[in-house]
């Protein structure tokens, strides 16, 4: 009996599984790995929080001034004329005023300084006149203005950052603002990777006739490293059943997930299929997309010695597209990221016509530019799935929906940028 829910895809057209359905299937099937470790705040950058960070304190810890100005008692102020108050001292950030404001009194106050007892309003310095020993406050002030309340940012006892969040610089700052030096994060995901193909040549070797340098291992290494995975690089494996079997067994024993490139296209899949059926449970999909139609997914090995398998196609652009669209979200789920980040797309005006057949989603490579305040996108030129330079030139995918046909210049298309700000 099948342990993986592949039967729920039984109704799919064997020549065209949709991108959305394939992605959803992966996300429904994999579950986060277990295992935590405690790390110092800086080492937590990019890691996935294993437990809520509970705030031990209120932030800010006390009512304080949002501006440089004068702390006053609102009840002292005349609603329709100037009020003259007596200055009794200054409150600095980290150096509170050592007195209580009495009737008719005010204190100079700096941004971040504790609101002195008795005061309930801060008047900005720009509107205040100082005449001899009197401070002149104009009318029109509001009660409680320019005061940051204790606990208005974070409250003691509440979750300041939820488990499942991948920590960015902002979260490191929040953790530090609570005085916390160490947090519990999920262990890193271990991902084994190898390339398959008799034609592949490693760097440093002369290129024989008909051979190509193995570039997929480098793009995959880069994408996995950026994702924060521990990468186990197993090199190049020949198109040979014994070599492939040995590599898959070793990878399954040492990793949570295995990523391979090549060997899943129709011409090659037969021996790979048989072998994978022996070693685990793997489905070979034809996804209605370009590039990246063939892909294998499943589980290799049993129990502790098992790993998820993502068998990506061999073409270098197809590797990157299928990694970003399928493997990356599934790996993020395995890493414990929850909720998964949105993959935002936005509309841009396409600067050139694009040939496209209906029935499959296309991920063309594009370059964004601004024209008269509007985002526009230009395809990078030839879009062959072996042309890796198209990925290197591009800064976005132009995502053309399956039901769409030819695109005319000037039409709106959806784009997905490569870089996230944080
Ligand atoms: P395959 O999916 O194995 O049929 O490979 C499809 C195409 O991708 C062939 O032209 C391969 O030479 C090329 N290819 C496969 N693996 C790699 C790799 N690791 N680096 C560069 N090109 C590759
Ligand atoms: Mg091959």
Tab-separated table of C-alpha atoms and ligand atoms in Angstrom, residues 196 199 239 263 268, ligand 2:
chain	number	residue	atom	x	y	z
A	196	UNK	CA	23.478	12.921	-12.915
A	199	UNK	CA	28.281	14.033	-20.177
A	239	UNK	CA	23.933	7.374	-15.650
A	263	UNK	CA	17.790	11.760	-15.541
A	268	UNK	CA	16.213	8.503	-19.400
B	2	LIG	MG1	21.006	13.274	-18.174
